[in-house]
Short mmCIF file of C-alpha atoms and ligand atoms in Angstrom, two decimals:
data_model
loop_
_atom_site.label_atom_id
_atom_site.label_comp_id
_atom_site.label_asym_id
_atom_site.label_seq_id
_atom_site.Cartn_x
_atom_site.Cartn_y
_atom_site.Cartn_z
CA UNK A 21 95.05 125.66 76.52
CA UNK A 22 96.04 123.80 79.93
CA UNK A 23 95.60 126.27 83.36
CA UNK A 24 95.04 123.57 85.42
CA UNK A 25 96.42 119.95 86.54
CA UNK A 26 94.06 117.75 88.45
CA UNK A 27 95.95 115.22 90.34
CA UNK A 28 94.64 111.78 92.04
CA UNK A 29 96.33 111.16 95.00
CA UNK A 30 96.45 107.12 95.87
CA UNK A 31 99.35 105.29 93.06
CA UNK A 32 100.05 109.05 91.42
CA UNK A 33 101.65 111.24 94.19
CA UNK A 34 102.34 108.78 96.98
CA UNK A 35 102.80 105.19 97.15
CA UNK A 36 99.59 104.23 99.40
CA UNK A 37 97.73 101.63 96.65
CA UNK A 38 99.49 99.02 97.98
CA UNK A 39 98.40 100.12 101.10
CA UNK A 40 94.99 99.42 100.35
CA UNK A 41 95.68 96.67 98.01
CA UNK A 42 96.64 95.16 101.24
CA UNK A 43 94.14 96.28 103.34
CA UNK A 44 91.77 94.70 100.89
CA UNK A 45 93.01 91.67 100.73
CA UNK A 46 93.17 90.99 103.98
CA UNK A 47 88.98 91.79 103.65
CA UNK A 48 88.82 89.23 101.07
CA UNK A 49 90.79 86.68 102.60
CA UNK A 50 88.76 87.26 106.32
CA UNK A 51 85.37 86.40 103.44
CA UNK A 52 87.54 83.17 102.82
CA UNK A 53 88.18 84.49 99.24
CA UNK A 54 91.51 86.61 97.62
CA UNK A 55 91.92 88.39 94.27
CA UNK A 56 94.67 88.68 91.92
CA UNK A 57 97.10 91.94 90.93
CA UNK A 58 95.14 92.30 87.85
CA UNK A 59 91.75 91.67 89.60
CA UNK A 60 93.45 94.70 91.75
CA UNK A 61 93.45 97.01 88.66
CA UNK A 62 89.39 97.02 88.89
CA UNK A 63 89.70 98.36 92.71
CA UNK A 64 92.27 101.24 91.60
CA UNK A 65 90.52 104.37 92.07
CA UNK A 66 86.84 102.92 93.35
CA UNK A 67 85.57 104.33 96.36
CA UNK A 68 85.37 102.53 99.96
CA UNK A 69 81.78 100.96 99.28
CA UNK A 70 82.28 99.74 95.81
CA UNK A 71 85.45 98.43 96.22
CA UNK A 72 84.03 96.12 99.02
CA UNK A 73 80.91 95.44 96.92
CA UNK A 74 83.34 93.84 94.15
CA UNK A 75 85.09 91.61 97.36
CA UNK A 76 82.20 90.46 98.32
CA UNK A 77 81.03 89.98 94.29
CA UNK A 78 84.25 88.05 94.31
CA UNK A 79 84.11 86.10 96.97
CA UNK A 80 80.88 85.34 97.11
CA UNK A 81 80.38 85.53 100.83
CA UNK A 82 76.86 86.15 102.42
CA UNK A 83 77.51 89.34 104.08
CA UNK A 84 74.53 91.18 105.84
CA UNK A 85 73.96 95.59 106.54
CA UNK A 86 75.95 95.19 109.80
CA UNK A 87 78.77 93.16 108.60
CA UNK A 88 79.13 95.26 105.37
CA UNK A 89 79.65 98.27 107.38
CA UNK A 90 81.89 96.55 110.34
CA UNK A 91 84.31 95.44 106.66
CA UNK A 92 84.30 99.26 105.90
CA UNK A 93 85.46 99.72 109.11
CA UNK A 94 88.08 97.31 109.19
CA UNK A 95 89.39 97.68 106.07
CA UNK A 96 89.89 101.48 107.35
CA UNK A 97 91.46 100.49 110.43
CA UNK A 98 93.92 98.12 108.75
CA UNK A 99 94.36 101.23 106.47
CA UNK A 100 94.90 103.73 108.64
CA UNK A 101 97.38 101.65 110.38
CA UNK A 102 99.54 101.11 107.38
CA UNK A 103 99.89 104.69 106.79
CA UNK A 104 100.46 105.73 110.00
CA UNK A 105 104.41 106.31 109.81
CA UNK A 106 103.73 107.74 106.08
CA UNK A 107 106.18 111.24 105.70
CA UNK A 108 107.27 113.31 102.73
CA UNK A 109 109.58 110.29 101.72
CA UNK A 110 106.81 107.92 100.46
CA UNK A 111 106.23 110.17 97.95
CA UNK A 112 106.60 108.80 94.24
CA UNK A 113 109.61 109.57 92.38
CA UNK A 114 109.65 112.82 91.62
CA UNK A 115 105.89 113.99 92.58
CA UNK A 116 106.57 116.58 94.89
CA UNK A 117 109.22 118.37 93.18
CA UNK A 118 106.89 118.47 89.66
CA UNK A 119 103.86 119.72 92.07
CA UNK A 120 106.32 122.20 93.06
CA UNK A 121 107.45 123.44 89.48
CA UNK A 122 103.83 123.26 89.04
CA UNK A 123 102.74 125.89 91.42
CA UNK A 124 105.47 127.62 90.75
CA UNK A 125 104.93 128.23 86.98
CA UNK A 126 101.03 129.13 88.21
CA UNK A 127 99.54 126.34 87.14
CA UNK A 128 96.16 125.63 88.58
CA UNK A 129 96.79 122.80 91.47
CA UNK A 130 93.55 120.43 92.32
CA UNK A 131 93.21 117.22 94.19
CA UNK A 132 90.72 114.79 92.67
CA UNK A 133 90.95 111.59 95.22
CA UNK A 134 88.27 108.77 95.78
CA UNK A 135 89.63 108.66 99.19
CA UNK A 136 88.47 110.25 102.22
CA UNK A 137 91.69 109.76 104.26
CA UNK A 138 93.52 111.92 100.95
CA UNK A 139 93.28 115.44 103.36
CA UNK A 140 95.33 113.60 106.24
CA UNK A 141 97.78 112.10 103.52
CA UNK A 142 98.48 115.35 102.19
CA UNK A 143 99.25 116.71 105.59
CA UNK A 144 101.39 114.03 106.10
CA UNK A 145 103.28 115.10 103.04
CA UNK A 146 103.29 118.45 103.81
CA UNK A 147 101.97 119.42 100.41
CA UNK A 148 98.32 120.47 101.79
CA UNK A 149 99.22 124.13 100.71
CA UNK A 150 100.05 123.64 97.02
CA UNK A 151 96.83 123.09 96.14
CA UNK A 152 94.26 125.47 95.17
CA UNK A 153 91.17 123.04 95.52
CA UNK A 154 91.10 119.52 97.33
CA UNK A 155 88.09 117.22 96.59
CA UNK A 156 87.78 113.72 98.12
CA UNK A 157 85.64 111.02 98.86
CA UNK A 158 84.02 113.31 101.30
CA UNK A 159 82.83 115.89 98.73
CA UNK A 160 81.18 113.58 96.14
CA UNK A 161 78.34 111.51 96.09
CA UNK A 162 79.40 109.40 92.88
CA UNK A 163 82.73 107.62 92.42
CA UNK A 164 85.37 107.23 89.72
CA UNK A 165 84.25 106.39 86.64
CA UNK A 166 82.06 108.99 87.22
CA UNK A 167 83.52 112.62 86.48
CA UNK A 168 82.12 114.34 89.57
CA UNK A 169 84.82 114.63 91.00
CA UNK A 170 87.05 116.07 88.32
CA UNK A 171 84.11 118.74 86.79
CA UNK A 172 84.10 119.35 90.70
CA UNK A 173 87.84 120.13 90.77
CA UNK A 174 87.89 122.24 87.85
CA UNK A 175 84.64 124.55 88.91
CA UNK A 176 86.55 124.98 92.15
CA UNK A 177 89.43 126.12 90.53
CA UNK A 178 87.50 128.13 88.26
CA UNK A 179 88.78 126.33 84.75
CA UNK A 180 86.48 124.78 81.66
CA UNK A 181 87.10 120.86 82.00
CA UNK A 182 89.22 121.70 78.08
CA UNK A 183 91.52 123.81 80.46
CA UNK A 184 92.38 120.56 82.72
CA UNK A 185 95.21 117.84 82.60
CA UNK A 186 93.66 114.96 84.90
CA UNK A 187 97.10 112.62 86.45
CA UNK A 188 95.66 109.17 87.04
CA UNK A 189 96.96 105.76 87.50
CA UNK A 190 93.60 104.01 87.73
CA UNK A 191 91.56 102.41 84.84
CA UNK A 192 88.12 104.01 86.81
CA UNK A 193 90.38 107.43 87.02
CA UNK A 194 91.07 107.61 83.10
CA UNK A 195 87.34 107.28 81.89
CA UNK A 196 86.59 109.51 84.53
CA UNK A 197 88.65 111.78 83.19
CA UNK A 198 87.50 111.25 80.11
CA UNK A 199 83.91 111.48 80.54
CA UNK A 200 84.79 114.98 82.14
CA UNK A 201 85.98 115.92 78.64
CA UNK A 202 89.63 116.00 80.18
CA UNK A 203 93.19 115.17 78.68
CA UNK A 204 95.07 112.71 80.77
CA UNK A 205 98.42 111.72 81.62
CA UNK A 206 98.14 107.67 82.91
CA UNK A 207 100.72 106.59 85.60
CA UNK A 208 101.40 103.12 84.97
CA UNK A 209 100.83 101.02 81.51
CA UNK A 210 99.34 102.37 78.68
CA UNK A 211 97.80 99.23 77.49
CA UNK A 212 95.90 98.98 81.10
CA UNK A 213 95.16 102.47 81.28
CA UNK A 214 94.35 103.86 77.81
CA UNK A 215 95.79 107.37 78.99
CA UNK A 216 96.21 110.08 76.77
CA UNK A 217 99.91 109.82 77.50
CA UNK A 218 101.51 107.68 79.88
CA UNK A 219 104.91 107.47 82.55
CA UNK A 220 105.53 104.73 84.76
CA UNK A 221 106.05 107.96 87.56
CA UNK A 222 105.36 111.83 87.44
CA UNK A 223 108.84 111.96 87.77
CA UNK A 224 109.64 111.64 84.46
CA UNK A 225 108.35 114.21 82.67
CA UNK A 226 107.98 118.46 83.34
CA UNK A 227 105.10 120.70 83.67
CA UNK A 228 106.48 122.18 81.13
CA UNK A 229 106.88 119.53 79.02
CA UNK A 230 103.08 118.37 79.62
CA UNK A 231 102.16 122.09 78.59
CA UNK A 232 103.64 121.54 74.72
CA UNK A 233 102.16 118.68 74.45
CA UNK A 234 98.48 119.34 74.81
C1 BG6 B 29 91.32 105.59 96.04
C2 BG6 B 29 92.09 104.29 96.01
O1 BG6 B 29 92.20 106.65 95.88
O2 BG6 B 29 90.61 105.74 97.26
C3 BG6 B 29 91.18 103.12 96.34
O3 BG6 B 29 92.65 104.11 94.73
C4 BG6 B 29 90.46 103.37 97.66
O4 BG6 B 29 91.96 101.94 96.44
C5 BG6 B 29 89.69 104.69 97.55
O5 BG6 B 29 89.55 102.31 97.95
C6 BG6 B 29 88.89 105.04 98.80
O6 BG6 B 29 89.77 105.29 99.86
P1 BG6 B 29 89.32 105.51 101.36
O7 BG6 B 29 90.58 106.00 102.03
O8 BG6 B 29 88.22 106.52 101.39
O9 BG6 B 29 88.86 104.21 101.88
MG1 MG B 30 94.99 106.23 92.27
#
């Protein structure tokens, strides 16, 4: 039975993966390289430092310590500057009104975000206190595809991963997700994502729903 719904933040509650497909590419094209929409897919979900590993994979740049740390940087700053006017209206269709039902029905609420800026994005969204656990790209030492993260977010909440719903729309979200011995919902295609169960937004479907169904 389902007491808990894990939630990635980036492309699932608020429309910032374009913000760092951007930011990205403007990384890439700085390495005198770029990357396609579907090359894009690969980056969904992958943490700061092996996202920019893949760039510079891709473009093949020579690109020593310093400068791979000054790119982190960058990228952040380029970031951070895109979602600087971000409010409760960038939200995705219908996301914060299901995370609402959602706590409202007491259903277990946890973050489970590669991204170390999610905390300020969920303050900016003024969702911070719906959920019962938050964990980020400052509380785990492996990324998506690894399930750290999730088997993090259900021990905080204090659920058996079989008790979790995991809401992803990256391919690296899904098999983590799946190697946590999670259900998921995908957000986005179901041919890409290979989802238990997929919506193009959160918007379309219930808590309720989602609770019949598993
Ligand atoms: C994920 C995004 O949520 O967070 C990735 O899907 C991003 O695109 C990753 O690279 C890390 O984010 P940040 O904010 O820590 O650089
Ligand atoms: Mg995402």
């Amino acid at each position: 039975m389902i007491k808990g719904f894990l939630f990635d933040l980036d492309g699932v509650i608020v429309d910032t993966a374009v913000f760092h497909f951007r930011a990205w590419r403007k990384v890439s094209r700085k390495l005198g390289g770029d990357f396609t929409e579907a090359q894009n897919e690969q980056l969904k979900g992958i943490n700061r430092v092996d996202s920019l590993k893949k760039i510079v994979e891709w473009t093949k740049a020579e690109v020593d310590d310093l400068q791979f740390q000054a790119l982190q940087e960058q990228k952040n700053q380029w970031y951070l500057d895109l979602v600087s006017g971000l409010g409760p209206n960038d939200a995705l269709p219908g996301a914060i009104n299901f995370l609402r039902q959602t706590h409202s029905k007491g259903i277990l609420i946890a973050l489970g975000s590669a991204s170390k800026n999610a905390p300020m994005v969920l303050k900016k969204l003024g969702i911070t206190e719906l959920f019962g656990a938050i964990i980020d790209g400052n509380n785990v030492i492996n990324g998506k595809p690894h399930p750290e993260v999730f088997l993090k977010g259900a021990n905080s909440l204090g659920l058996k991963p079989s008790e979790c719903l995991v809401f992803e729309d990256s391919i690296a979200g899904v098999k983590a997700a799946k190697q946590a011995g999670m259900a998921s919902v995908g957000i986005g295609e179901a041919e890409t994502l290979q989802a238990d169960l997929h919506f193009n937004s959160i918007g379309e479907t219930t808590p309720e729903y989602l609770l019949t169904h598993f």
